[in-house]
Tab-separated table of C-alpha atoms and ligand atoms in Angstrom:
chain	number	residue	atom	x	y	z
A	34	UNK	CA	74.459	-239.199	-124.367
A	35	UNK	CA	73.064	-242.670	-123.953
A	36	UNK	CA	71.221	-243.695	-120.888
A	37	UNK	CA	71.106	-247.350	-119.997
A	38	UNK	CA	67.604	-248.153	-119.006
A	39	UNK	CA	67.818	-251.931	-119.097
A	40	UNK	CA	67.791	-253.495	-115.620
A	41	UNK	CA	69.897	-256.631	-115.305
A	42	UNK	CA	68.279	-259.643	-113.713
A	43	UNK	CA	70.175	-259.866	-110.412
A	44	UNK	CA	70.881	-263.578	-110.606
A	45	UNK	CA	72.866	-263.069	-113.810
A	46	UNK	CA	74.710	-259.858	-113.014
A	47	UNK	CA	78.408	-259.628	-113.840
A	48	UNK	CA	79.291	-260.117	-110.165
A	49	UNK	CA	77.381	-263.357	-110.014
A	50	UNK	CA	78.781	-264.646	-113.327
A	51	UNK	CA	82.368	-264.117	-112.194
A	52	UNK	CA	81.695	-265.914	-108.910
A	53	UNK	CA	79.953	-268.864	-110.482
A	54	UNK	CA	82.642	-271.531	-110.089
A	55	UNK	CA	85.772	-271.900	-107.994
A	56	UNK	CA	87.816	-271.995	-111.204
A	57	UNK	CA	86.409	-268.685	-112.441
A	58	UNK	CA	86.859	-267.099	-109.005
A	59	UNK	CA	90.489	-268.198	-109.028
A	60	UNK	CA	90.985	-266.779	-112.523
A	61	UNK	CA	89.732	-263.304	-111.609
A	62	UNK	CA	91.263	-263.151	-108.117
A	63	UNK	CA	93.165	-259.889	-107.645
A	64	UNK	CA	95.393	-260.876	-104.729
A	65	UNK	CA	97.264	-264.160	-104.664
A	66	UNK	CA	99.022	-265.269	-101.542
A	67	UNK	CA	102.136	-267.395	-101.971
A	68	UNK	CA	104.517	-269.086	-99.521
A	69	UNK	CA	107.150	-266.923	-101.271
A	70	UNK	CA	105.643	-263.869	-99.531
A	71	UNK	CA	106.418	-265.182	-96.066
A	72	UNK	CA	109.106	-264.697	-93.453
A	73	UNK	CA	108.971	-267.120	-90.518
A	74	UNK	CA	110.132	-265.883	-87.082
A	75	UNK	CA	112.310	-268.190	-84.952
A	76	UNK	CA	113.256	-267.923	-81.267
A	77	UNK	CA	116.636	-269.449	-80.580
A	78	UNK	CA	117.876	-270.396	-77.130
A	79	UNK	CA	120.984	-271.954	-75.543
A	80	UNK	CA	121.119	-275.641	-74.708
A	81	UNK	CA	120.636	-278.865	-76.591
A	82	UNK	CA	117.544	-280.666	-77.734
A	83	UNK	CA	115.402	-277.744	-76.536
A	84	UNK	CA	111.955	-277.297	-78.024
A	85	UNK	CA	110.081	-275.333	-75.359
A	86	UNK	CA	106.477	-274.399	-76.178
A	87	UNK	CA	105.611	-270.706	-75.958
A	88	UNK	CA	102.351	-270.834	-74.020
A	89	UNK	CA	100.484	-267.808	-75.431
A	90	UNK	CA	101.536	-268.828	-78.962
A	91	UNK	CA	100.438	-272.451	-79.499
A	92	UNK	CA	102.581	-274.129	-82.152
A	93	UNK	CA	105.572	-271.824	-81.575
A	94	UNK	CA	108.695	-272.884	-79.697
A	95	UNK	CA	111.946	-271.613	-78.278
A	96	UNK	CA	114.430	-273.937	-79.936
A	97	UNK	CA	118.112	-274.712	-79.516
A	98	UNK	CA	120.578	-274.464	-82.378
A	99	UNK	CA	120.676	-278.238	-83.021
A	100	UNK	CA	116.961	-278.045	-83.950
A	101	UNK	CA	117.552	-275.543	-86.756
A	102	UNK	CA	118.292	-277.999	-89.595
A	103	UNK	CA	114.884	-279.618	-88.997
A	104	UNK	CA	113.279	-276.175	-89.280
A	105	UNK	CA	115.107	-275.243	-92.457
A	106	UNK	CA	114.073	-278.540	-94.047
A	107	UNK	CA	110.409	-277.850	-93.233
A	108	UNK	CA	110.640	-274.291	-94.582
A	109	UNK	CA	112.357	-275.449	-97.767
A	110	UNK	CA	109.715	-278.070	-98.460
A	111	UNK	CA	106.959	-275.493	-97.905
A	112	UNK	CA	108.603	-272.911	-100.168
A	113	UNK	CA	109.103	-270.297	-97.434
A	114	UNK	CA	112.221	-268.335	-98.368
A	115	UNK	CA	113.203	-266.501	-95.186
A	116	UNK	CA	113.428	-266.495	-91.399
A	117	UNK	CA	113.597	-263.681	-88.848
A	118	UNK	CA	115.770	-264.566	-85.869
A	119	UNK	CA	115.330	-263.630	-82.224
A	120	UNK	CA	117.678	-264.766	-79.478
A	121	UNK	CA	117.359	-265.646	-75.812
A	122	UNK	CA	120.709	-264.929	-74.144
A	123	UNK	CA	122.323	-267.008	-71.395
A	124	UNK	CA	122.476	-263.884	-69.257
A	125	UNK	CA	120.997	-260.428	-69.427
A	126	UNK	CA	122.792	-257.284	-68.332
A	127	UNK	CA	122.351	-253.500	-68.281
A	128	UNK	CA	123.917	-253.033	-71.721
A	129	UNK	CA	122.558	-256.162	-73.394
A	130	UNK	CA	126.042	-257.383	-74.216
A	131	UNK	CA	125.118	-260.815	-75.615
A	132	UNK	CA	123.236	-258.916	-78.315
A	133	UNK	CA	126.518	-257.925	-79.938
A	134	UNK	CA	128.831	-260.714	-78.734
A	135	UNK	CA	130.518	-262.466	-81.681
A	136	UNK	CA	129.523	-265.819	-80.124
A	137	UNK	CA	126.067	-264.704	-78.950
A	138	UNK	CA	123.060	-266.927	-79.474
A	139	UNK	CA	121.838	-265.201	-82.643
A	140	UNK	CA	125.312	-265.041	-84.166
A	141	UNK	CA	125.764	-268.802	-83.582
A	142	UNK	CA	122.285	-269.514	-84.910
A	143	UNK	CA	123.041	-267.557	-88.093
A	144	UNK	CA	126.161	-269.658	-88.673
A	145	UNK	CA	124.209	-272.877	-88.138
A	146	UNK	CA	121.402	-271.765	-90.456
A	147	UNK	CA	123.731	-270.691	-93.238
A	148	UNK	CA	125.579	-274.026	-92.958
A	149	UNK	CA	122.349	-276.051	-93.043
A	150	UNK	CA	120.560	-274.012	-95.714
A	151	UNK	CA	122.760	-271.620	-97.699
A	152	UNK	CA	119.808	-270.426	-99.817
A	153	UNK	CA	117.565	-269.526	-96.903
A	154	UNK	CA	117.391	-265.745	-96.386
A	155	UNK	CA	118.440	-265.190	-92.787
A	156	UNK	CA	117.163	-261.930	-91.333
A	157	UNK	CA	118.198	-260.930	-87.812
A	158	UNK	CA	116.242	-258.722	-85.447
A	159	UNK	CA	118.546	-256.008	-84.141
A	160	UNK	CA	117.434	-254.754	-80.729
A	161	UNK	CA	118.595	-254.742	-77.133
A	162	UNK	CA	115.362	-255.646	-75.318
A	163	UNK	CA	115.924	-259.411	-75.370
A	164	UNK	CA	119.391	-258.922	-73.880
A	165	UNK	CA	118.957	-256.156	-71.316
A	166	UNK	CA	118.124	-256.866	-67.661
A	167	UNK	CA	115.606	-253.983	-67.684
A	168	UNK	CA	113.958	-255.180	-70.910
A	169	UNK	CA	114.122	-251.832	-72.717
A	170	UNK	CA	115.241	-251.543	-76.322
A	171	UNK	CA	118.061	-249.174	-75.456
A	172	UNK	CA	120.514	-248.105	-72.784
A	173	UNK	CA	118.814	-246.820	-69.627
A	174	UNK	CA	120.220	-243.822	-67.727
A	175	UNK	CA	120.384	-243.537	-63.924
A	176	UNK	CA	117.225	-241.422	-64.185
A	177	UNK	CA	115.510	-244.426	-65.769
A	178	UNK	CA	115.224	-242.933	-69.257
A	179	UNK	CA	116.135	-244.673	-72.493
A	180	UNK	CA	119.202	-242.887	-73.860
A	181	UNK	CA	118.724	-242.724	-77.626
A	182	UNK	CA	122.218	-241.717	-78.697
A	183	UNK	CA	124.077	-243.985	-76.281
A	184	UNK	CA	122.139	-246.906	-77.769
A	185	UNK	CA	123.118	-246.294	-81.403
A	186	UNK	CA	126.704	-247.632	-81.286
A	187	UNK	CA	125.495	-250.804	-79.539
A	188	UNK	CA	122.858	-251.404	-82.223
A	189	UNK	CA	125.497	-250.816	-84.880
A	190	UNK	CA	127.781	-253.351	-83.151
A	191	UNK	CA	124.943	-255.886	-83.028
A	192	UNK	CA	124.162	-255.406	-86.727
A	193	UNK	CA	127.829	-255.792	-87.706
A	194	UNK	CA	128.187	-258.933	-85.559
A	195	UNK	CA	125.141	-260.430	-87.303
A	196	UNK	CA	126.525	-259.596	-90.742
A	197	UNK	CA	129.900	-261.021	-89.715
A	198	UNK	CA	128.179	-264.290	-88.755
A	199	UNK	CA	126.576	-264.384	-92.211
A	200	UNK	CA	123.158	-262.722	-91.818
A	201	UNK	CA	121.670	-261.820	-95.199
A	202	UNK	CA	119.592	-258.882	-93.920
A	203	UNK	CA	119.618	-257.006	-90.605
A	204	UNK	CA	116.363	-255.670	-89.164
A	205	UNK	CA	116.559	-252.971	-86.476
A	206	UNK	CA	113.376	-253.043	-84.361
A	207	UNK	CA	114.394	-250.754	-81.491
A	208	UNK	CA	112.841	-247.496	-82.823
A	209	UNK	CA	115.702	-245.281	-81.636
A	210	UNK	CA	116.029	-242.188	-83.811
A	211	UNK	CA	118.943	-242.318	-86.221
A	212	UNK	CA	119.676	-246.046	-85.886
A	213	UNK	CA	119.661	-246.700	-89.625
A	214	UNK	CA	122.067	-243.784	-90.070
A	215	UNK	CA	124.304	-245.398	-87.424
A	216	UNK	CA	124.030	-248.977	-88.701
A	217	UNK	CA	124.604	-248.274	-92.423
A	218	UNK	CA	128.114	-246.797	-92.149
A	219	UNK	CA	129.087	-249.366	-89.495
A	220	UNK	CA	128.146	-252.160	-91.898
A	221	UNK	CA	129.945	-250.419	-94.754
A	222	UNK	CA	133.125	-249.882	-92.719
A	223	UNK	CA	133.020	-253.500	-91.569
A	224	UNK	CA	133.036	-254.742	-95.168
A	225	UNK	CA	129.293	-255.414	-95.261
A	226	UNK	CA	128.284	-252.733	-97.711
A	227	UNK	CA	126.151	-255.307	-99.503
A	228	UNK	CA	124.032	-256.242	-96.492
A	229	UNK	CA	120.544	-254.708	-96.754
A	230	UNK	CA	118.728	-253.109	-93.817
A	231	UNK	CA	115.079	-253.955	-93.264
A	232	UNK	CA	113.924	-251.207	-90.897
A	233	UNK	CA	110.989	-251.629	-88.553
A	234	UNK	CA	110.092	-248.135	-89.734
A	235	UNK	CA	106.540	-247.555	-88.518
A	236	UNK	CA	106.414	-249.616	-85.351
A	237	UNK	CA	103.728	-248.784	-82.856
A	238	UNK	CA	103.673	-249.167	-79.096
A	239	UNK	CA	101.151	-251.977	-79.442
A	240	UNK	CA	99.309	-254.223	-77.019
A	241	UNK	CA	99.599	-256.941	-79.676
A	242	UNK	CA	103.252	-257.630	-78.726
A	243	UNK	CA	102.216	-259.193	-75.402
A	244	UNK	CA	102.758	-262.844	-76.375
A	245	UNK	CA	106.101	-262.009	-78.028
A	246	UNK	CA	107.410	-260.604	-74.762
A	247	UNK	CA	106.736	-263.999	-73.191
A	248	UNK	CA	108.415	-265.742	-76.143
A	249	UNK	CA	111.494	-263.503	-76.074
A	250	UNK	CA	111.375	-262.829	-72.334
A	251	UNK	CA	111.663	-259.134	-73.152
A	252	UNK	CA	108.936	-257.336	-71.202
A	253	UNK	CA	110.183	-253.993	-69.851
A	254	UNK	CA	110.792	-254.272	-66.096
A	255	UNK	CA	109.509	-250.731	-65.540
A	256	UNK	CA	107.574	-248.248	-67.644
A	257	UNK	CA	106.610	-248.994	-71.230
A	258	UNK	CA	107.863	-248.388	-74.759
A	259	UNK	CA	105.724	-245.351	-75.570
A	260	UNK	CA	108.698	-243.022	-75.390
A	261	UNK	CA	110.280	-244.620	-78.459
A	262	UNK	CA	107.590	-246.630	-80.266
A	263	UNK	CA	104.828	-244.852	-82.178
A	264	UNK	CA	101.380	-243.814	-81.020
A	265	UNK	CA	98.946	-246.089	-82.913
A	266	UNK	CA	96.716	-243.046	-83.428
A	267	UNK	CA	99.165	-241.428	-85.863
A	268	UNK	CA	99.305	-242.155	-89.558
A	269	UNK	CA	101.015	-239.002	-90.901
A	270	UNK	CA	103.753	-239.562	-88.345
A	271	UNK	CA	104.085	-243.140	-89.613
A	272	UNK	CA	104.854	-241.732	-93.073
A	273	UNK	CA	107.503	-239.429	-91.571
A	274	UNK	CA	109.081	-242.359	-89.701
A	275	UNK	CA	109.247	-244.381	-92.910
A	276	UNK	CA	110.644	-241.434	-94.840
A	277	UNK	CA	113.339	-240.866	-92.216
A	278	UNK	CA	114.445	-244.505	-92.355
A	279	UNK	CA	114.586	-244.402	-96.160
A	280	UNK	CA	116.647	-241.197	-96.088
A	281	UNK	CA	119.008	-242.817	-93.595
A	282	UNK	CA	119.518	-245.775	-95.907
A	283	UNK	CA	116.885	-248.435	-95.219
A	284	UNK	CA	116.479	-250.882	-98.110
A	285	UNK	CA	113.195	-252.446	-96.989
A	286	UNK	CA	110.666	-250.730	-94.705
A	287	UNK	CA	108.205	-252.345	-92.349
A	288	UNK	CA	104.854	-251.529	-90.801
A	289	UNK	CA	104.030	-253.265	-87.522
A	290	UNK	CA	101.607	-254.611	-86.316
A	291	UNK	CA	99.827	-255.510	-89.569
A	292	UNK	CA	96.131	-256.137	-89.033
A	293	UNK	CA	95.316	-252.919	-87.115
A	294	UNK	CA	97.365	-250.974	-89.699
A	295	UNK	CA	96.017	-251.905	-93.102
A	296	UNK	CA	95.442	-248.206	-93.806
A	297	UNK	CA	99.050	-247.390	-92.965
A	298	UNK	CA	100.300	-250.269	-95.139
A	299	UNK	CA	98.175	-248.988	-98.034
A	300	UNK	CA	99.336	-245.422	-97.502
A	301	UNK	CA	102.993	-246.488	-97.338
A	302	UNK	CA	102.541	-248.528	-100.519
A	303	UNK	CA	101.197	-245.420	-102.307
A	304	UNK	CA	103.839	-243.092	-100.986
A	305	UNK	CA	107.067	-245.130	-101.170
A	306	UNK	CA	108.431	-247.518	-103.746
A	307	UNK	CA	110.814	-249.599	-101.643
A	308	UNK	CA	109.911	-253.180	-100.772
A	309	UNK	CA	107.341	-253.038	-97.986
A	310	UNK	CA	107.098	-255.606	-95.191
A	311	UNK	CA	104.270	-256.035	-92.693
A	312	UNK	CA	104.593	-257.905	-89.402
A	313	UNK	CA	101.568	-260.055	-88.506
A	314	UNK	CA	102.628	-260.009	-84.851
A	315	UNK	CA	102.377	-262.378	-81.911
A	316	UNK	CA	99.067	-260.992	-80.604
A	317	UNK	CA	97.441	-261.291	-84.020
A	318	UNK	CA	98.531	-264.933	-84.112
A	319	UNK	CA	97.501	-265.626	-80.494
A	320	UNK	CA	94.079	-264.095	-81.075
A	321	UNK	CA	93.289	-266.416	-83.983
A	322	UNK	CA	94.734	-269.447	-82.180
A	323	UNK	CA	92.684	-268.770	-79.037
A	324	UNK	CA	89.453	-268.178	-80.935
A	325	UNK	CA	90.030	-271.295	-83.035
A	326	UNK	CA	90.760	-273.405	-79.944
A	327	UNK	CA	87.498	-272.196	-78.418
A	328	UNK	CA	85.681	-273.190	-81.586
A	329	UNK	CA	84.717	-269.582	-82.384
A	330	UNK	CA	86.644	-269.232	-85.647
A	331	UNK	CA	87.804	-271.502	-88.451
A	332	UNK	CA	91.570	-271.102	-88.157
A	333	UNK	CA	92.394	-271.896	-91.766
A	334	UNK	CA	89.852	-269.551	-93.305
A	335	UNK	CA	90.546	-266.775	-90.803
A	336	UNK	CA	94.309	-266.946	-91.256
A	337	UNK	CA	94.200	-266.979	-95.040
A	338	UNK	CA	91.732	-264.074	-95.006
A	339	UNK	CA	93.977	-262.040	-92.704
A	340	UNK	CA	97.149	-262.741	-94.688
A	341	UNK	CA	95.409	-261.983	-97.995
A	342	UNK	CA	94.160	-258.666	-96.574
A	343	UNK	CA	97.693	-257.722	-95.523
A	344	UNK	CA	98.963	-258.468	-99.017
A	345	UNK	CA	96.017	-256.669	-100.658
A	346	UNK	CA	96.759	-253.589	-98.542
A	347	UNK	CA	100.169	-253.486	-100.217
A	348	UNK	CA	102.697	-255.596	-98.306
A	349	UNK	CA	105.310	-257.344	-100.462
A	350	UNK	CA	106.664	-259.330	-97.533
A	351	UNK	CA	104.601	-260.771	-94.676
A	352	UNK	CA	106.286	-261.816	-91.452
A	353	UNK	CA	103.992	-264.320	-89.762
A	354	UNK	CA	103.987	-267.087	-87.160
A	355	UNK	CA	101.245	-268.621	-89.287
A	356	UNK	CA	103.588	-268.876	-92.305
A	357	UNK	CA	104.151	-272.634	-92.134
A	358	UNK	CA	100.511	-273.521	-91.540
A	359	UNK	CA	99.335	-271.033	-94.159
A	360	UNK	CA	101.758	-272.477	-96.721
A	361	UNK	CA	100.329	-275.923	-95.998
A	362	UNK	CA	96.766	-274.687	-96.331
A	363	UNK	CA	97.292	-272.839	-99.593
B	696	PBG	C1	111.877	-256.111	-80.224
B	696	PBG	C2	110.727	-256.652	-80.959
B	696	PBG	C3	109.389	-256.814	-80.535
B	696	PBG	C4	108.735	-257.469	-81.570
B	696	PBG	C5	109.651	-257.646	-82.598
B	696	PBG	N1	110.864	-257.127	-82.208
B	696	PBG	C6	108.733	-256.527	-79.240
B	696	PBG	C7	108.601	-255.168	-78.725
B	696	PBG	O1	108.917	-254.166	-79.385
B	696	PBG	O2	108.199	-255.080	-77.562
B	696	PBG	C8	107.297	-257.907	-81.543
B	696	PBG	C9	106.935	-259.031	-82.440
B	696	PBG	C10	105.655	-259.705	-82.137
B	696	PBG	O3	104.841	-259.278	-81.292
B	696	PBG	O4	105.417	-260.738	-82.775
B	696	PBG	N2	111.872	-254.758	-79.968
């Protein structure tokens, strides 16, 4: 047994030596963020020449389809490989029918994106809340409850209509039980057996979605989403949700929101070997933007620190409204 008795002079410890220059720090860095990690969310609306600012999310816009080629050009030049599409319908109804209409806003946007940028990975959010008059993610019964099983065929129809339009990946975000099991065979039967499903697997009922509900005009008109989205207090349940989606056929699983869930991202990374996505949601973005505008935080440093932490926790894919700015800053 040898005992080391020598005390290192603190100024020349190994920690200090490896932090001495920016070049050395870069060489020994364990987590490297790349624009290739990012998915950029887009809100698409009807009309022409529309670029409407989303007030709680400075720098984000609801855009019309004619604006998409400009977006794809920017994403290509920044090296961002993918988008996640949300749609604002012309009209909302009880059953969210524009969500699965072959000529709905998202379906048309997918066609336009694939025509403008065939190599861009187009991911579509599959949910009813943007399309329903009541703003819930599923069908609502006369008693005012979200009917899980009545919702499944509509989600499956939406997913198939997205795949038909050319979506590369479909991403159910509704949190109904059994939706992946409903969507997978519907895609297969529709000739889309090769279309992957990215499941919002561990999605919490989070206060951080507030700004998104302004962006997508999807706030529930009564009640809340706690009956179908997860309790943020539960991490074992998050693992069961992820496991269920994988068993049902999910190809990529997601944890959402990201920043309050670094432990869940890390746990999911340990426990499952599928590609893991994390959604740096609207409230996380709005928080940094607001603090930066007030002069309380350095936006660049804060954003890169947050995104690096999400990757370090174990996310392979990061969905972020900061993607374009971050890619520029890197
Ligand atoms: C639709 C959906 C939501 C988000 C993504 N898909 C909102 C919600 O569940 O209320 C939130 C994304 C964000 O906050 O950036 N169900």
